[in-house]
PDB file of C-alpha atoms in Angstrom:
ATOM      1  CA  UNK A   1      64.369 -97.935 -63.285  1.00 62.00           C
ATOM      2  CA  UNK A   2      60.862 -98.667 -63.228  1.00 65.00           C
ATOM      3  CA  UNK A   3      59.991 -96.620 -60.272  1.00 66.00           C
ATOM      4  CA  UNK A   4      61.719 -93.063 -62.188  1.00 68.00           C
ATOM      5  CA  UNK A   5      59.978 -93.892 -65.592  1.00 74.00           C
ATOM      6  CA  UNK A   6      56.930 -93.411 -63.414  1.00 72.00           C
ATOM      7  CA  UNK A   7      57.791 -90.520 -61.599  1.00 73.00           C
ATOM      8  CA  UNK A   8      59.026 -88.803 -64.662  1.00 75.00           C
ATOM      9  CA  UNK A   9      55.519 -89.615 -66.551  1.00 78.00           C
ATOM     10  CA  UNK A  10      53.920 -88.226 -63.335  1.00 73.00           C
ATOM     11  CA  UNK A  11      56.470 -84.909 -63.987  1.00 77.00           C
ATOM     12  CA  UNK A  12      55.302 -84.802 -67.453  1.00 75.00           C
ATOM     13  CA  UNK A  13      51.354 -85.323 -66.610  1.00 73.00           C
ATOM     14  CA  UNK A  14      51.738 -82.862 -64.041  1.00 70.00           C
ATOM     15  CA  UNK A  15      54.113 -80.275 -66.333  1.00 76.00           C
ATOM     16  CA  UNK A  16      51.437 -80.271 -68.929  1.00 74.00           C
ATOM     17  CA  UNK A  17      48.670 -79.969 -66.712  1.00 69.00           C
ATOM     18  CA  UNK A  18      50.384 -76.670 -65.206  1.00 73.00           C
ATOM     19  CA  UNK A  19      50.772 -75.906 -68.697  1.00 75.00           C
ATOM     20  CA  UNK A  20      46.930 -75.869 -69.613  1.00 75.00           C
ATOM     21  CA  UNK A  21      46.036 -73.710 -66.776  1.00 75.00           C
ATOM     22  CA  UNK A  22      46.642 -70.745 -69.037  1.00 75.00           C
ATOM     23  CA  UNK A  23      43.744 -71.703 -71.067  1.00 80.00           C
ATOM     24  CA  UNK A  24      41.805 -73.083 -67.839  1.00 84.00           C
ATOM     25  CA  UNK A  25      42.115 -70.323 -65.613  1.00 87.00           C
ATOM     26  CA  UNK A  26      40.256 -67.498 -67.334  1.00 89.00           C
ATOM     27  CA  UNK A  27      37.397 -70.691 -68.213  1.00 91.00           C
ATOM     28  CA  UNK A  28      37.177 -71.188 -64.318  1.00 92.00           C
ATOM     29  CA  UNK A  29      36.791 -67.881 -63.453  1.00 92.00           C
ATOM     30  CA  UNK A  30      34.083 -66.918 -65.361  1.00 94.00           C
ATOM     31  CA  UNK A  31      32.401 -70.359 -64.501  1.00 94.00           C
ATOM     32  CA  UNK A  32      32.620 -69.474 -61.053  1.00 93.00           C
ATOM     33  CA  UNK A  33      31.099 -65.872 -61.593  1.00 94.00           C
ATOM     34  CA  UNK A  34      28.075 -67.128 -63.129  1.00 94.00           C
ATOM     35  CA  UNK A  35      27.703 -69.859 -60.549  1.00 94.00           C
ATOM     36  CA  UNK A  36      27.962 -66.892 -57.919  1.00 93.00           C
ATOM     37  CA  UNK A  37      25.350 -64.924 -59.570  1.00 94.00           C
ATOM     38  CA  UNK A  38      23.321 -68.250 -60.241  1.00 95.00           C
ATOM     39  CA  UNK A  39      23.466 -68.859 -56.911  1.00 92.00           C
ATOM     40  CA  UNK A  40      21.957 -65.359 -55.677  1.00 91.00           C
ATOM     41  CA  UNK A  41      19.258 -65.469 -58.298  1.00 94.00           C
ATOM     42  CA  UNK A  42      18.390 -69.256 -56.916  1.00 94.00           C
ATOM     43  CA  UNK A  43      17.548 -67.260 -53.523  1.00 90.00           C
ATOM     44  CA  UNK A  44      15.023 -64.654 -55.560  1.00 91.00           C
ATOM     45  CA  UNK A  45      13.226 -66.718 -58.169  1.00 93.00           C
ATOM     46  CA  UNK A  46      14.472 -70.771 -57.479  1.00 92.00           C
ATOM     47  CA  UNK A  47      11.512 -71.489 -59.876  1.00 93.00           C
ATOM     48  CA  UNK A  48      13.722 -70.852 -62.973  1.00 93.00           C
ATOM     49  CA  UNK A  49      17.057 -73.183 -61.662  1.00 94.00           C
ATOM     50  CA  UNK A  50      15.771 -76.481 -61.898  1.00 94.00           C
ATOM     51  CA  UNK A  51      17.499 -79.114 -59.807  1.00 92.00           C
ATOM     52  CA  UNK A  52      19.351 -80.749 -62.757  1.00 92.00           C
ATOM     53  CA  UNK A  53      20.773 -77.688 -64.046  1.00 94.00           C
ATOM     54  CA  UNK A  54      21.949 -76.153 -60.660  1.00 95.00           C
ATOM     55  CA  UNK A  55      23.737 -79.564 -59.960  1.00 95.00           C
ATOM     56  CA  UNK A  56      25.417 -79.690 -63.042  1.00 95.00           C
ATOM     57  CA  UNK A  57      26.578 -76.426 -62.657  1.00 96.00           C
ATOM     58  CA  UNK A  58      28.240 -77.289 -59.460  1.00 96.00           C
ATOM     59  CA  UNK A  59      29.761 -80.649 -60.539  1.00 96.00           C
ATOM     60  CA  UNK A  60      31.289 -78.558 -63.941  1.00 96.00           C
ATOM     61  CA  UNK A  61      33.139 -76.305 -61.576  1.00 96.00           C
ATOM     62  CA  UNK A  62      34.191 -78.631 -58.721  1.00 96.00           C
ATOM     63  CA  UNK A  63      35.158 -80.670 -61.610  1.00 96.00           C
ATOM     64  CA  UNK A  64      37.616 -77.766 -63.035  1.00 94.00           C
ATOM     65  CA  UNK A  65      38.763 -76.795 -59.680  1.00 94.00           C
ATOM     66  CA  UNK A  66      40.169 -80.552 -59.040  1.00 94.00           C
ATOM     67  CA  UNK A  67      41.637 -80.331 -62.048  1.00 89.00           C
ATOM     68  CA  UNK A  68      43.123 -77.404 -61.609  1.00 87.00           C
ATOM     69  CA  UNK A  69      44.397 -78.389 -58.412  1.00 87.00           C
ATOM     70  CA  UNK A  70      45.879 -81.673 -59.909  1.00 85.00           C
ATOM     71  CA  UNK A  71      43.179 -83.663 -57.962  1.00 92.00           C
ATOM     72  CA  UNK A  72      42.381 -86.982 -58.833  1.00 93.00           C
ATOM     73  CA  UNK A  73      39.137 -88.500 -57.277  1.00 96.00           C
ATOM     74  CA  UNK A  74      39.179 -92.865 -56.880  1.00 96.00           C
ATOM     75  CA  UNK A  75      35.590 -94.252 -56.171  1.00 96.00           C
ATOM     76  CA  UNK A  76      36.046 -97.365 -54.182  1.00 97.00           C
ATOM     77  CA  UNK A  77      33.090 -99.681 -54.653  1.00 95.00           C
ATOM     78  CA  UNK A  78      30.410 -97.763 -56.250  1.00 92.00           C
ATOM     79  CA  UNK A  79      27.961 -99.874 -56.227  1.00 93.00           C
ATOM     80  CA  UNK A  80      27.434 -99.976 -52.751  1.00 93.00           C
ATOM     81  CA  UNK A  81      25.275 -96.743 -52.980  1.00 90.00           C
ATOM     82  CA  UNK A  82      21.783 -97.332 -53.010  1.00 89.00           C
ATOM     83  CA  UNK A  83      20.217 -95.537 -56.217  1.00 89.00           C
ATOM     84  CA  UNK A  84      18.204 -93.491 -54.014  1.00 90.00           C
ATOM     85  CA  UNK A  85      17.884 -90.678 -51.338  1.00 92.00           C
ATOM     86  CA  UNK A  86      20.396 -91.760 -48.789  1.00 96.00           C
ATOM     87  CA  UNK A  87      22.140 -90.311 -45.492  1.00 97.00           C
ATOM     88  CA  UNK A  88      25.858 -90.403 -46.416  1.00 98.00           C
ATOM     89  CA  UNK A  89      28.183 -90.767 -43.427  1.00 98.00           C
ATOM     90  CA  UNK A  90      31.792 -89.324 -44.042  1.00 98.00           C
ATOM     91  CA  UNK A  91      34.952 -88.638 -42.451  1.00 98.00           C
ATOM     92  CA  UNK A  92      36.461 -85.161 -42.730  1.00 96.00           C
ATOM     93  CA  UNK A  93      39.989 -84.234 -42.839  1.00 94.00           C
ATOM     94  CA  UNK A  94      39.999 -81.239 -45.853  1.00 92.00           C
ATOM     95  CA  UNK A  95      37.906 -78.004 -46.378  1.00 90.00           C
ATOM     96  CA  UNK A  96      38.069 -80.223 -50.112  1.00 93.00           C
ATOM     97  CA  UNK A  97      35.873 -83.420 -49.169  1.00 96.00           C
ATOM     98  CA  UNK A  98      32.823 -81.543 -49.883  1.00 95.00           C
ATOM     99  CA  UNK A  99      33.981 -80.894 -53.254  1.00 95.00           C
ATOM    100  CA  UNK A 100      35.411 -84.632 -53.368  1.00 96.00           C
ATOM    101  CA  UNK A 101      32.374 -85.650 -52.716  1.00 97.00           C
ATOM    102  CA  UNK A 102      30.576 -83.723 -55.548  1.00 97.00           C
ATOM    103  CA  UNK A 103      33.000 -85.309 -57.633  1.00 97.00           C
ATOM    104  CA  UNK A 104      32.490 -88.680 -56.750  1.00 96.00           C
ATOM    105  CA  UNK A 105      28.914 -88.674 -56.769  1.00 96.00           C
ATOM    106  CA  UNK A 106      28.900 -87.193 -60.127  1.00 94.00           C
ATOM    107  CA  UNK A 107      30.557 -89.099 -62.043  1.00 92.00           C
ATOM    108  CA  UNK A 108      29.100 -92.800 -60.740  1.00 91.00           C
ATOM    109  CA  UNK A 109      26.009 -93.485 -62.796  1.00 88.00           C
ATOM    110  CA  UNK A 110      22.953 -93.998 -60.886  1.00 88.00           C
ATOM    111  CA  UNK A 111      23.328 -92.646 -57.484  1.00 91.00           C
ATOM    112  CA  UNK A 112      21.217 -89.573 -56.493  1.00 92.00           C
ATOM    113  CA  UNK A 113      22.294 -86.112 -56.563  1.00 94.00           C
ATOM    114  CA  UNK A 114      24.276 -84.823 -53.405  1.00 96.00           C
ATOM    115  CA  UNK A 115      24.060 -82.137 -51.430  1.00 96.00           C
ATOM    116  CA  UNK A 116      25.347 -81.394 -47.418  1.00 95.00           C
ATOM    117  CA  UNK A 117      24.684 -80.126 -43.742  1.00 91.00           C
ATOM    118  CA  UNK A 118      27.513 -77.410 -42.946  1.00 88.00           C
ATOM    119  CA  UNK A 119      27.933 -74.931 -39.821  1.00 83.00           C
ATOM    120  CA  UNK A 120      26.422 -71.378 -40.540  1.00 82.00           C
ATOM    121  CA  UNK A 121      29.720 -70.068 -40.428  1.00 79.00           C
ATOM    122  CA  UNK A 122      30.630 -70.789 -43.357  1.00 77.00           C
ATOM    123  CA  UNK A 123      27.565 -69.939 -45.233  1.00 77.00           C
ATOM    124  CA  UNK A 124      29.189 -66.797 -46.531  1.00 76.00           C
ATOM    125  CA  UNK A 125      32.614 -67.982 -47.917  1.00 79.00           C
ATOM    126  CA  UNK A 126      32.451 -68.393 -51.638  1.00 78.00           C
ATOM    127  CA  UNK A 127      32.408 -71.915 -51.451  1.00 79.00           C
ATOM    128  CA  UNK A 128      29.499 -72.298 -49.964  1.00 79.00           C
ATOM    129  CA  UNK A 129      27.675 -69.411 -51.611  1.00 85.00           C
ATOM    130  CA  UNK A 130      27.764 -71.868 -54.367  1.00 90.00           C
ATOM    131  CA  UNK A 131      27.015 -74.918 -52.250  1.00 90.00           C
ATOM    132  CA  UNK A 132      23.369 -73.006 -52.181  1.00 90.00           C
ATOM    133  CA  UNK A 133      22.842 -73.820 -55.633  1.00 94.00           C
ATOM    134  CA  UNK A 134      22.316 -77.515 -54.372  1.00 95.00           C
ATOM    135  CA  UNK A 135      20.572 -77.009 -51.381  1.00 93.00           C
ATOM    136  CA  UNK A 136      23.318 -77.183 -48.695  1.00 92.00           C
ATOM    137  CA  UNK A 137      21.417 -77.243 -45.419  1.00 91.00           C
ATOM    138  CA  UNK A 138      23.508 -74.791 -42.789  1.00 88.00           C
ATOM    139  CA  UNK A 139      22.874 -74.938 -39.326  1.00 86.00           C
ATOM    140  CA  UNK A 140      23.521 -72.818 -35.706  1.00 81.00           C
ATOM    141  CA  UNK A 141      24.609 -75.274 -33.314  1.00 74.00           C
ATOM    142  CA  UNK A 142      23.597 -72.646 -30.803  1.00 77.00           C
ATOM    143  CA  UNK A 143      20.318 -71.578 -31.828  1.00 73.00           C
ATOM    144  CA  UNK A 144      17.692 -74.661 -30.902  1.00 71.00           C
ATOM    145  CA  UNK A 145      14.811 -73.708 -32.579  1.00 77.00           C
ATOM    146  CA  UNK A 146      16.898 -73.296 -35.853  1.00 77.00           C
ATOM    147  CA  UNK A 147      18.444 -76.709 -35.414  1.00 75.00           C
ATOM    148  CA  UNK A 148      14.485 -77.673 -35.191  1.00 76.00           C
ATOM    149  CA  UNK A 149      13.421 -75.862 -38.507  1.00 78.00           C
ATOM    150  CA  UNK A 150      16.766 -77.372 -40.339  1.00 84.00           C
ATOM    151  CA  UNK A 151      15.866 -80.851 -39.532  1.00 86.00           C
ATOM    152  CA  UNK A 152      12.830 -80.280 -41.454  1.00 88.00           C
ATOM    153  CA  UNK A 153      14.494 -78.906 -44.418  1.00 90.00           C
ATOM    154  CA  UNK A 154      16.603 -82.147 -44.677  1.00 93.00           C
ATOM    155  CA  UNK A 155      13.938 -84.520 -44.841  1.00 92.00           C
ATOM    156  CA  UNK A 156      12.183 -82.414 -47.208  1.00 93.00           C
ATOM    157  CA  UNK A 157      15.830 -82.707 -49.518  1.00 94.00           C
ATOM    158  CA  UNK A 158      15.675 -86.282 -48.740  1.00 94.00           C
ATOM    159  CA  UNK A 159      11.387 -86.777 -50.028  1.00 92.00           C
ATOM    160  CA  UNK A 160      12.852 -85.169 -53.335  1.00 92.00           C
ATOM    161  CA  UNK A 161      14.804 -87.465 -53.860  1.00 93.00           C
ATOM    162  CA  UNK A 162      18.776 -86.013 -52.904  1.00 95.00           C
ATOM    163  CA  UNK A 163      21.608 -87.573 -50.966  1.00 96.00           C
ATOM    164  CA  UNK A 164      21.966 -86.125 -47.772  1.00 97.00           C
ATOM    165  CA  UNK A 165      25.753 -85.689 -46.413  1.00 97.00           C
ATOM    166  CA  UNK A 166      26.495 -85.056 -43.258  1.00 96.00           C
ATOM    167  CA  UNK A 167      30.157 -84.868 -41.553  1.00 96.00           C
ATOM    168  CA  UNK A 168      29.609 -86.240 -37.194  1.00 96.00           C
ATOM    169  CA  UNK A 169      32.598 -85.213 -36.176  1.00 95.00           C
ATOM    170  CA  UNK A 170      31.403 -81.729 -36.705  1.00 90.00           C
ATOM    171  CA  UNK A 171      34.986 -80.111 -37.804  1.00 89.00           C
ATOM    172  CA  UNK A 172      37.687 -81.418 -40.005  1.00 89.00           C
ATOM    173  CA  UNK A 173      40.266 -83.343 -37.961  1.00 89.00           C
ATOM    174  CA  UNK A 174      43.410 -82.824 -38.106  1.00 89.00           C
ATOM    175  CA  UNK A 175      45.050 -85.935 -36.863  1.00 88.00           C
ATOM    176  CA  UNK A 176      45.477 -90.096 -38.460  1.00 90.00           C
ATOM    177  CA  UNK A 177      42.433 -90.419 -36.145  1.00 93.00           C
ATOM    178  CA  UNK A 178      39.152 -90.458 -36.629  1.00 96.00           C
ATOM    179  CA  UNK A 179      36.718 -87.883 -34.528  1.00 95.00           C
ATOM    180  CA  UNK A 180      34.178 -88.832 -32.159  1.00 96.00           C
ATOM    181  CA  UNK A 181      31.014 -89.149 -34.097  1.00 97.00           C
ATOM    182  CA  UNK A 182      28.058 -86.942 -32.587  1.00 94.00           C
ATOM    183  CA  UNK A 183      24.556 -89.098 -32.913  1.00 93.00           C
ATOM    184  CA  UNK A 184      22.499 -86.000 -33.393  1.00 91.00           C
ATOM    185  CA  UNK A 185      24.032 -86.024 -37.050  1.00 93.00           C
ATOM    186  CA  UNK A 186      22.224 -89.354 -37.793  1.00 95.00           C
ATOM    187  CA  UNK A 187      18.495 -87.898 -36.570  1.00 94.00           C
ATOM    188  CA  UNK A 188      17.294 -87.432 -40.371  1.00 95.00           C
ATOM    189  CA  UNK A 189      17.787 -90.813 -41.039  1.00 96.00           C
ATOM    190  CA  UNK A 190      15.692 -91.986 -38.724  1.00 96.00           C
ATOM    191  CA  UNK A 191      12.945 -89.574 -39.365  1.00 94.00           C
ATOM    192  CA  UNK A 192      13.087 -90.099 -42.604  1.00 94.00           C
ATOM    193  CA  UNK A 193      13.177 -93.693 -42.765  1.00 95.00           C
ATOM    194  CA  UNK A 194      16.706 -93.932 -44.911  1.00 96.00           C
ATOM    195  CA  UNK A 195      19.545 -96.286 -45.141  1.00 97.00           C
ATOM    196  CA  UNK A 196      22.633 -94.665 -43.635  1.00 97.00           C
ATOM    197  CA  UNK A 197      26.020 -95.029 -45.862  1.00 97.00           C
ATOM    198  CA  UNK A 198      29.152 -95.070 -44.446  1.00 98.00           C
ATOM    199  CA  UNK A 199      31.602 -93.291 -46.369  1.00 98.00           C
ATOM    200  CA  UNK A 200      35.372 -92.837 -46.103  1.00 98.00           C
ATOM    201  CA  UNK A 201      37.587 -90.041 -47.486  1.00 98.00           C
ATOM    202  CA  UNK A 202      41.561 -91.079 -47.511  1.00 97.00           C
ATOM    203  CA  UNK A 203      44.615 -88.767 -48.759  1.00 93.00           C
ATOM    204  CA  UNK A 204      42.796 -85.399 -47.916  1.00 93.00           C
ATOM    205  CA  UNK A 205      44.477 -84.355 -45.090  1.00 90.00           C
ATOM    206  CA  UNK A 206      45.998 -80.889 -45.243  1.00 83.00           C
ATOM    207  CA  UNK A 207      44.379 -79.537 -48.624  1.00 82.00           C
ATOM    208  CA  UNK A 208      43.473 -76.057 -48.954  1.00 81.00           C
ATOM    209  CA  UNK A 209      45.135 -76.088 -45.093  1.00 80.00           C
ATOM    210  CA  UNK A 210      47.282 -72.996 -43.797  1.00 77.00           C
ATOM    211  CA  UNK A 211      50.794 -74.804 -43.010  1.00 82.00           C
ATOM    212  CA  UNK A 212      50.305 -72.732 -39.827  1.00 83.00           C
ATOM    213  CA  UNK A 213      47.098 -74.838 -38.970  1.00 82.00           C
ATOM    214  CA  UNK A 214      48.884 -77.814 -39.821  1.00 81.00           C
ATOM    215  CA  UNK A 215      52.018 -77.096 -38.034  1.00 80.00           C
ATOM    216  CA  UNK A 216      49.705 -76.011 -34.678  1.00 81.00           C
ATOM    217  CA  UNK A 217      48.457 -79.685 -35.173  1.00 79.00           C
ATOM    218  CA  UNK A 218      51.711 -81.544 -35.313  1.00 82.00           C
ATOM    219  CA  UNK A 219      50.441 -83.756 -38.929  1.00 83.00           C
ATOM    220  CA  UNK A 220      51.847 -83.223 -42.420  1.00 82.00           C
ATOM    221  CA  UNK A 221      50.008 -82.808 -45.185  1.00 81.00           C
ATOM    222  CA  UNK A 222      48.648 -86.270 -47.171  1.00 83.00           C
ATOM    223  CA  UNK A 223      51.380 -86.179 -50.033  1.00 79.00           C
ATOM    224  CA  UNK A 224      50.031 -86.798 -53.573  1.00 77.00           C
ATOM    225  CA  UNK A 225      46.596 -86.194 -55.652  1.00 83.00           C
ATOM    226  CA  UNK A 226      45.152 -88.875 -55.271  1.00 92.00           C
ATOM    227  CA  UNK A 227      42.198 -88.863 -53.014  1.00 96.00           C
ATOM    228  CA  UNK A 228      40.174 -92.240 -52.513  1.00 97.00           C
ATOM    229  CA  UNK A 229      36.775 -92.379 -51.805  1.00 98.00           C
ATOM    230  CA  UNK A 230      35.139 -95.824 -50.283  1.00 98.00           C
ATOM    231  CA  UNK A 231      31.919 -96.483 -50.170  1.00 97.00           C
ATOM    232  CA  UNK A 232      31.202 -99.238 -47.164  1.00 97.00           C
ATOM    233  CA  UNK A 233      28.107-101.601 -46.887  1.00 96.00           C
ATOM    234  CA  UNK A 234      25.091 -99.180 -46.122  1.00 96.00           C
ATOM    235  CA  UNK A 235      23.242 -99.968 -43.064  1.00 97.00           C
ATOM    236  CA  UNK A 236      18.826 -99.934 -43.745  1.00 96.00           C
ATOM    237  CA  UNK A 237      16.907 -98.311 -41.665  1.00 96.00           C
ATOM    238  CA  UNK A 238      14.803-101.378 -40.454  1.00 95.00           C
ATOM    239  CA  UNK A 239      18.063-102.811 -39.340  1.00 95.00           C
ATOM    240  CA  UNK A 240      18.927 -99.501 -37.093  1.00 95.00           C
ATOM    241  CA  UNK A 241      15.896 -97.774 -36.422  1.00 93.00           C
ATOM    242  CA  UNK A 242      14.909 -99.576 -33.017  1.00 93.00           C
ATOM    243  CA  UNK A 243      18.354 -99.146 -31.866  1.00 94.00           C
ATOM    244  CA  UNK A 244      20.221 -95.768 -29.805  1.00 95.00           C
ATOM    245  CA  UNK A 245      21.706 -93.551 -32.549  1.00 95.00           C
ATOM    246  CA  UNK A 246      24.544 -93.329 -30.488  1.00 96.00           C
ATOM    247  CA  UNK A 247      25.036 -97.115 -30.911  1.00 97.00           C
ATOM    248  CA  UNK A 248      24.684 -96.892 -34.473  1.00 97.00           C
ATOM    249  CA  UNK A 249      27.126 -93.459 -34.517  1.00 97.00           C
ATOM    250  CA  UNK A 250      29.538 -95.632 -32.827  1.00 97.00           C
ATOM    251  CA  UNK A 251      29.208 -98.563 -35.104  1.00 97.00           C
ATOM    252  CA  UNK A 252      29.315 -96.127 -38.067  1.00 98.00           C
ATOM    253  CA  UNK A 253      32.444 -94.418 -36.218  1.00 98.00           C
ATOM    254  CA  UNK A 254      34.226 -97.897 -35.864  1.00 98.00           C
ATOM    255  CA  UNK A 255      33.970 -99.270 -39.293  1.00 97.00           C
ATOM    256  CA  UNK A 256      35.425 -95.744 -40.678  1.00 98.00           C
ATOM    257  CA  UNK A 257      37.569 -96.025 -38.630  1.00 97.00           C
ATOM    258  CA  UNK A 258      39.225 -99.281 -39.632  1.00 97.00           C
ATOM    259  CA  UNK A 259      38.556 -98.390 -43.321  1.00 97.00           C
ATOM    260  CA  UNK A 260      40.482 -95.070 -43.157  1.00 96.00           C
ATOM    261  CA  UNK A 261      43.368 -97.432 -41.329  1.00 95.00           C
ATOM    262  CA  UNK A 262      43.355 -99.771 -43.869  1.00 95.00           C
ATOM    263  CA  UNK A 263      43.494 -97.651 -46.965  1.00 93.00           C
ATOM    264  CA  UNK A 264      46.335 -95.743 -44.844  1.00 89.00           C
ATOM    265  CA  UNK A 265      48.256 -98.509 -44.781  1.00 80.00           C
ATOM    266  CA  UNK A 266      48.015 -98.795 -48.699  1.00 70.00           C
TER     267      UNK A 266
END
């Protein structure tokens, strides 16, 4: 009895939700036009977008988007983010952890403003024509010399004071396992001296995912709304910066791993 008064309260919650997204809708859509025009003015004249109002720009419309899609983001111990420039460490199953992410980091008081590396593919999707308004950092794996210059642009995010995110497996994975973490993904934060936190991203799997993608991959899509976000112990750099980033990758790698198990399991 107890287990249908919930899921009819869940019906209701989710009915009335639906219900509101006659009044949403038209309120996201001209949120995201100005953040698209925002976002190609930031490239002319930057000078008049301050870094708190591009940010909370962002977070206002990732925040409407989750909502719209029914999204609900759980921060699992918040307090282990350092309230400064950090390199965040994270899993990726979704084409929606960045926007998880924004979430998450948003609404826990304290922690820096975030922003990501990403693959220069995607720069021109609309998602990440927006993801410009924070500073997203894109890179071409095959270019060297760009890799080179990017580097530099991420410790310069990371002097001013913004959370770095970077994803090592370098693709979302499509499986219950967790992708071999490359160590060139760590390299900032050893350059820039800064603690590394590992960060895990459970119940993501399959959003915003073709069915044809996720049928080619033989998984289902994580059932529910309800996408958890744990924050593990971070690691200081005095404590890894003498060792191989591949050790450290792997160590990083390892504890995800049995993190992401564990919350599975849930």
């Amino acid at each position: 009895m107890k287990k249908l008064t919930q899921a009819f309260l869940r019906f209701c919650l989710r009915f009335l939700q639906l219900l509101s997204l006659v009044l949403v809708l038209p309120v996201f859509v001209l949120m995201l036009i100005s953040s698209l025009i925002s976002a190609k003015n930031y490239e002319s004249i930057p000078e008049n977008y301050p870094p708190e109002i591009r940010f909370k720009k962002v977070y206002r419309l990732v925040s409407l988007f989750l909502y719209i899609k029914g999204v609900k983001v759980v921060i699992v111990n918040p307090e282990n983010v350092p309230k400064k420039a950090v390199l965040v460490v994270a899993n990726h199953k979704s084409n929606l952890d960045p926007l998880i992410l924004i979430k998450a980091f948003g609404k826990t008081e304290g922690v820096p403003p975030l922003t990501f590396i990403a693959k220069i593919e995607l720069q021109d999707t609309w998602l990440f024509k927006i993801m410009k308004l924070i500073d997203c950092v894109f890179i071409d794996r095959k270019n060297l010399r760009q890799m080179a210059a990017s580097l530099e642009q991420q410790q310069q995010i990371i002097r001013q004071g913004t959370a770095l995110c970077v994803f090592p497996e370098g693709t979302r994975v499509l499986s219950r396992q967790i992708g071999e973490f490359k160590s060139g993904a760590l390299k900032v934060a050893y350059n820039a001296f800064v603690p590394i936190v590992p960060l895990t991203i459970v119940g993501s799997m399959g959003h915003m995912e073709s069915k044809k993608r996720l049928q080619k991959a033989q998984v289902e899509r994580d059932r529910g709304y309800k996408i958890q976000v744990i924050f593990n112990t971070p690691i200081n750099p005095i404590n890894f910066n003498q060792i191989d980033s591949q050790n450290v990758a792997n160590n990083v790698w390892r504890e995800i791993s049995q993190t992401y198990a564990q919350y599975c399991q849930d």
